[in-house]
């Protein structure tokens, strides 16, 4: 009888210890996942973040409202990492200082002037072609290679991270060829940040291109990592 009770007690203790160890392991795994995600986006729990949207993001009926939805998706992600989030328009001037900045939208047509400033100051190997009727309209030029814009079918979004010398926190730049590209890039980064981190030399300073395909069918959901273009983008900086 005593032996049976001892065996039952040992079984219960083993089950309890197994459950506790399993819970601790799962908790640790989740914390590691959150830490890696926060490290990729350059944020820390409790610290302020700044989202800079295109100047026309709040215009009724504007396609730029998709940028606002991308900003909301990003804000939810950052809040989940414990960050305090503020939002500004693309006419913002000054450094990001101690706030990690997320700048969304391309500079073409004055959509987000701050993006144009970031590109000129930190990514000298990148040029965004202006609007026009030719096949190179709105193309992203990285070191002389063109990534063309095929409206409604295929486009690209450039994503770069760097830290301005006058700031203590990084800037994450999302520059799509349209508002569809901007939203696609945010959705892709939220889901596949680990893939991007594995593809670049350093998560602290990189530039990649994301391809958005079959837009007429899947809108911003069919995305893939096109190429790491860090060397060409930051050349001559």
Tab-separated table of C-alpha atoms in Angstrom:
chain	number	residue	atom	x	y	z
A	1	UNK	CA	0.000	0.000	0.000
A	2	UNK	CA	2.774	2.421	1.030
A	3	UNK	CA	4.745	1.503	-2.096
A	4	UNK	CA	1.719	2.239	-4.286
A	5	UNK	CA	1.225	5.628	-2.630
A	6	UNK	CA	4.903	6.442	-3.124
A	7	UNK	CA	4.690	5.519	-6.786
A	8	UNK	CA	1.576	7.666	-7.218
A	9	UNK	CA	3.293	10.556	-5.458
A	10	UNK	CA	6.382	10.202	-7.617
A	11	UNK	CA	4.231	10.106	-10.728
A	12	UNK	CA	2.393	13.268	-9.723
A	13	UNK	CA	5.662	15.024	-8.864
A	14	UNK	CA	7.178	14.003	-12.194
A	15	UNK	CA	4.125	15.270	-14.063
A	16	UNK	CA	4.205	18.543	-12.105
A	17	UNK	CA	7.903	19.073	-12.766
A	18	UNK	CA	7.439	18.213	-16.422
A	19	UNK	CA	4.589	20.717	-16.708
A	20	UNK	CA	6.576	23.470	-14.979
A	21	UNK	CA	9.658	22.843	-17.103
A	22	UNK	CA	7.539	22.805	-20.257
A	23	UNK	CA	5.882	26.079	-19.265
A	24	UNK	CA	9.254	27.682	-18.506
A	25	UNK	CA	10.700	26.477	-21.828
A	26	UNK	CA	7.699	27.799	-23.799
A	27	UNK	CA	7.834	31.115	-21.950
A	28	UNK	CA	11.539	31.409	-22.686
A	29	UNK	CA	10.979	30.548	-26.351
A	30	UNK	CA	8.307	33.211	-26.697
A	31	UNK	CA	10.547	35.799	-25.038
A	32	UNK	CA	13.377	34.928	-27.429
A	33	UNK	CA	11.029	35.334	-30.410
A	34	UNK	CA	9.879	38.741	-29.131
A	35	UNK	CA	13.480	39.793	-28.444
A	36	UNK	CA	14.609	38.857	-31.962
A	37	UNK	CA	11.651	40.698	-33.503
A	38	UNK	CA	12.316	43.800	-31.402
A	39	UNK	CA	16.019	43.670	-32.327
A	40	UNK	CA	15.177	43.495	-36.045
A	41	UNK	CA	12.877	46.512	-35.887
A	42	UNK	CA	15.325	48.390	-33.673
A	43	UNK	CA	12.986	48.939	-30.739
A	44	UNK	CA	12.993	48.312	-27.017
A	45	UNK	CA	9.980	47.839	-24.734
A	46	UNK	CA	8.938	51.087	-23.103
A	47	UNK	CA	10.834	53.293	-25.545
A	48	UNK	CA	9.124	55.804	-27.890
A	49	UNK	CA	8.731	55.137	-31.618
A	50	UNK	CA	7.772	57.475	-34.437
A	51	UNK	CA	5.752	56.528	-37.535
A	52	UNK	CA	6.049	59.035	-40.392
A	53	UNK	CA	3.321	58.676	-43.016
A	54	UNK	CA	2.888	60.316	-46.398
A	55	UNK	CA	1.530	63.851	-46.322
A	56	UNK	CA	-1.757	62.809	-47.981
A	57	UNK	CA	-2.456	59.720	-45.878
A	58	UNK	CA	-5.601	61.250	-44.362
A	59	UNK	CA	-7.129	62.628	-47.587
A	60	UNK	CA	-10.667	61.211	-48.098
A	61	UNK	CA	-10.822	58.836	-51.042
A	62	UNK	CA	-7.070	58.958	-51.559
A	63	UNK	CA	-5.036	55.859	-52.365
A	64	UNK	CA	-2.698	57.111	-49.660
A	65	UNK	CA	-5.239	55.946	-47.092
A	66	UNK	CA	-3.680	52.531	-47.690
A	67	UNK	CA	-0.526	54.015	-46.151
A	68	UNK	CA	-2.606	54.860	-43.095
A	69	UNK	CA	-3.711	51.226	-42.878
A	70	UNK	CA	-0.066	50.158	-43.188
A	71	UNK	CA	0.716	52.568	-40.358
A	72	UNK	CA	-2.011	51.050	-38.210
A	73	UNK	CA	-0.669	47.552	-38.850
A	74	UNK	CA	2.798	48.732	-37.879
A	75	UNK	CA	1.505	50.529	-34.781
A	76	UNK	CA	-0.233	47.349	-33.594
A	77	UNK	CA	3.019	45.399	-34.068
A	78	UNK	CA	5.023	47.999	-32.121
A	79	UNK	CA	2.457	48.176	-29.335
A	80	UNK	CA	2.752	44.411	-29.027
A	81	UNK	CA	6.476	44.920	-28.438
A	82	UNK	CA	5.723	47.348	-25.619
A	83	UNK	CA	6.568	50.565	-27.478
A	84	UNK	CA	4.996	54.001	-27.210
A	85	UNK	CA	3.939	55.115	-30.707
A	86	UNK	CA	3.536	58.630	-32.138
A	87	UNK	CA	2.515	59.518	-35.716
A	88	UNK	CA	3.694	62.440	-37.862
A	89	UNK	CA	3.250	63.534	-41.483
A	90	UNK	CA	5.910	63.430	-44.173
A	91	UNK	CA	6.674	67.165	-43.859
A	92	UNK	CA	8.369	66.505	-40.521
A	93	UNK	CA	11.763	68.176	-40.127
A	94	UNK	CA	14.571	67.376	-37.696
A	95	UNK	CA	16.253	64.215	-36.491
A	96	UNK	CA	14.622	61.204	-34.895
A	97	UNK	CA	16.999	61.503	-31.908
A	98	UNK	CA	16.055	58.900	-29.283
A	99	UNK	CA	12.990	57.574	-31.134
A	100	UNK	CA	13.130	54.693	-33.598
A	101	UNK	CA	11.582	56.098	-36.770
A	102	UNK	CA	9.464	54.185	-39.273
A	103	UNK	CA	9.114	56.241	-42.456
A	104	UNK	CA	6.476	54.881	-44.854
A	105	UNK	CA	5.947	55.914	-48.461
A	106	UNK	CA	7.950	56.992	-51.501
A	107	UNK	CA	8.990	60.559	-52.349
A	108	UNK	CA	7.605	60.698	-55.910
A	109	UNK	CA	4.977	63.389	-56.405
A	110	UNK	CA	5.602	64.765	-52.927
A	111	UNK	CA	3.909	61.761	-51.297
A	112	UNK	CA	6.455	61.596	-48.463
A	113	UNK	CA	9.146	64.297	-48.657
A	114	UNK	CA	10.959	62.898	-45.633
A	115	UNK	CA	11.666	59.677	-47.537
A	116	UNK	CA	13.371	61.696	-50.247
A	117	UNK	CA	15.547	63.359	-47.623
A	118	UNK	CA	16.506	60.029	-46.073
A	119	UNK	CA	17.413	58.561	-49.465
A	120	UNK	CA	19.582	61.536	-50.403
A	121	UNK	CA	21.370	61.625	-47.049
A	122	UNK	CA	21.901	57.923	-46.370
A	123	UNK	CA	21.323	55.817	-49.508
A	124	UNK	CA	23.258	57.567	-52.287
A	125	UNK	CA	23.096	54.477	-54.495
A	126	UNK	CA	19.287	54.658	-54.689
A	127	UNK	CA	17.247	56.825	-57.045
A	128	UNK	CA	13.482	56.792	-57.541
A	129	UNK	CA	12.550	57.727	-61.106
A	130	UNK	CA	9.769	60.348	-61.448
A	131	UNK	CA	6.255	59.869	-62.758
A	132	UNK	CA	5.990	59.621	-66.535
A	133	UNK	CA	4.668	57.597	-69.423
A	134	UNK	CA	7.770	55.528	-70.188
A	135	UNK	CA	8.581	52.057	-68.895
A	136	UNK	CA	11.027	53.509	-66.352
A	137	UNK	CA	8.407	55.652	-64.587
A	138	UNK	CA	8.633	55.243	-60.795
A	139	UNK	CA	11.370	52.622	-61.242
A	140	UNK	CA	13.704	52.064	-58.287
A	141	UNK	CA	17.306	52.485	-59.458
A	142	UNK	CA	19.828	50.776	-57.173
A	143	UNK	CA	23.408	51.098	-58.353
A	144	UNK	CA	22.261	51.377	-61.968
A	145	UNK	CA	19.913	48.397	-61.915
A	146	UNK	CA	16.259	49.227	-62.483
A	147	UNK	CA	13.327	47.619	-60.665
A	148	UNK	CA	10.378	48.679	-62.786
A	149	UNK	CA	6.806	49.411	-61.813
A	150	UNK	CA	4.037	47.500	-63.604
A	151	UNK	CA	0.866	48.961	-62.123
A	152	UNK	CA	-1.674	46.377	-61.076
A	153	UNK	CA	0.636	43.471	-61.888
A	154	UNK	CA	4.018	43.682	-60.224
A	155	UNK	CA	5.961	46.242	-58.230
A	156	UNK	CA	8.731	46.573	-55.666
A	157	UNK	CA	9.256	48.087	-52.265
A	158	UNK	CA	12.607	49.148	-50.874
A	159	UNK	CA	13.196	48.576	-47.162
A	160	UNK	CA	16.267	50.022	-45.463
A	161	UNK	CA	17.532	50.419	-41.924
A	162	UNK	CA	20.268	52.814	-40.819
A	163	UNK	CA	21.101	55.077	-37.897
A	164	UNK	CA	21.752	58.774	-38.649
A	165	UNK	CA	24.973	59.993	-37.007
A	166	UNK	CA	23.061	62.654	-35.079
A	167	UNK	CA	20.611	60.116	-33.618
A	168	UNK	CA	20.802	57.362	-31.030
A	169	UNK	CA	18.029	55.219	-32.545
A	170	UNK	CA	17.637	53.823	-36.087
A	171	UNK	CA	15.375	54.688	-38.999
A	172	UNK	CA	13.456	51.948	-40.822
A	173	UNK	CA	12.477	53.191	-44.273
A	174	UNK	CA	9.678	51.554	-46.303
A	175	UNK	CA	9.519	52.957	-49.825
A	176	UNK	CA	7.049	51.236	-52.135
A	177	UNK	CA	6.335	52.252	-55.719
A	178	UNK	CA	2.702	52.765	-54.682
A	179	UNK	CA	0.583	52.598	-51.550
A	180	UNK	CA	-0.006	48.907	-52.364
A	181	UNK	CA	3.748	48.342	-52.165
A	182	UNK	CA	3.975	50.159	-48.847
A	183	UNK	CA	1.269	48.027	-47.264
A	184	UNK	CA	2.694	44.861	-48.799
A	185	UNK	CA	6.134	45.614	-47.356
A	186	UNK	CA	4.789	46.182	-43.837
A	187	UNK	CA	2.767	42.967	-44.001
A	188	UNK	CA	5.807	41.061	-45.297
A	189	UNK	CA	8.117	42.433	-42.582
A	190	UNK	CA	5.648	41.573	-39.854
A	191	UNK	CA	5.430	37.986	-41.094
A	192	UNK	CA	8.921	37.358	-42.510
A	193	UNK	CA	11.296	39.571	-40.513
A	194	UNK	CA	13.332	36.497	-39.565
A	195	UNK	CA	13.865	35.683	-43.263
A	196	UNK	CA	15.140	39.199	-43.926
A	197	UNK	CA	17.393	39.085	-40.857
A	198	UNK	CA	18.940	35.837	-42.118
A	199	UNK	CA	19.502	37.269	-45.609
A	200	UNK	CA	21.418	40.423	-44.638
A	201	UNK	CA	24.893	40.822	-43.168
A	202	UNK	CA	23.670	42.979	-40.295
A	203	UNK	CA	20.172	43.904	-39.102
A	204	UNK	CA	21.582	47.227	-37.906
A	205	UNK	CA	22.243	48.488	-41.443
A	206	UNK	CA	20.708	46.953	-44.543
A	207	UNK	CA	18.716	47.623	-47.677
A	208	UNK	CA	16.540	45.006	-49.376
A	209	UNK	CA	13.947	44.906	-52.127
A	210	UNK	CA	10.616	43.150	-51.744
A	211	UNK	CA	8.674	41.974	-54.800
A	212	UNK	CA	4.880	42.219	-54.879
A	213	UNK	CA	3.405	40.015	-57.591
A	214	UNK	CA	0.003	39.144	-59.119
A	215	UNK	CA	-1.455	42.336	-57.644
A	216	UNK	CA	-4.546	42.085	-59.825
A	217	UNK	CA	-5.453	38.856	-58.006
A	218	UNK	CA	-3.813	38.969	-54.568
A	219	UNK	CA	-3.410	42.726	-54.034
A	220	UNK	CA	-0.655	43.161	-51.399
A	221	UNK	CA	-0.579	39.570	-50.105
A	222	UNK	CA	1.729	37.887	-52.690
A	223	UNK	CA	5.177	39.071	-51.576
A	224	UNK	CA	8.721	37.717	-51.578
A	225	UNK	CA	12.226	38.861	-50.728
A	226	UNK	CA	13.787	39.903	-54.037
A	227	UNK	CA	17.373	40.827	-53.160
A	228	UNK	CA	19.749	42.275	-50.582
A	229	UNK	CA	21.059	45.460	-52.235
A	230	UNK	CA	22.850	46.912	-49.200
A	231	UNK	CA	26.266	47.228	-50.878
A	232	UNK	CA	24.952	49.194	-53.866
A	233	UNK	CA	22.469	51.280	-51.871
A	234	UNK	CA	24.983	52.546	-49.296
A	235	UNK	CA	27.852	52.936	-51.793
A	236	UNK	CA	29.798	56.205	-51.582
A	237	UNK	CA	28.091	57.174	-48.340
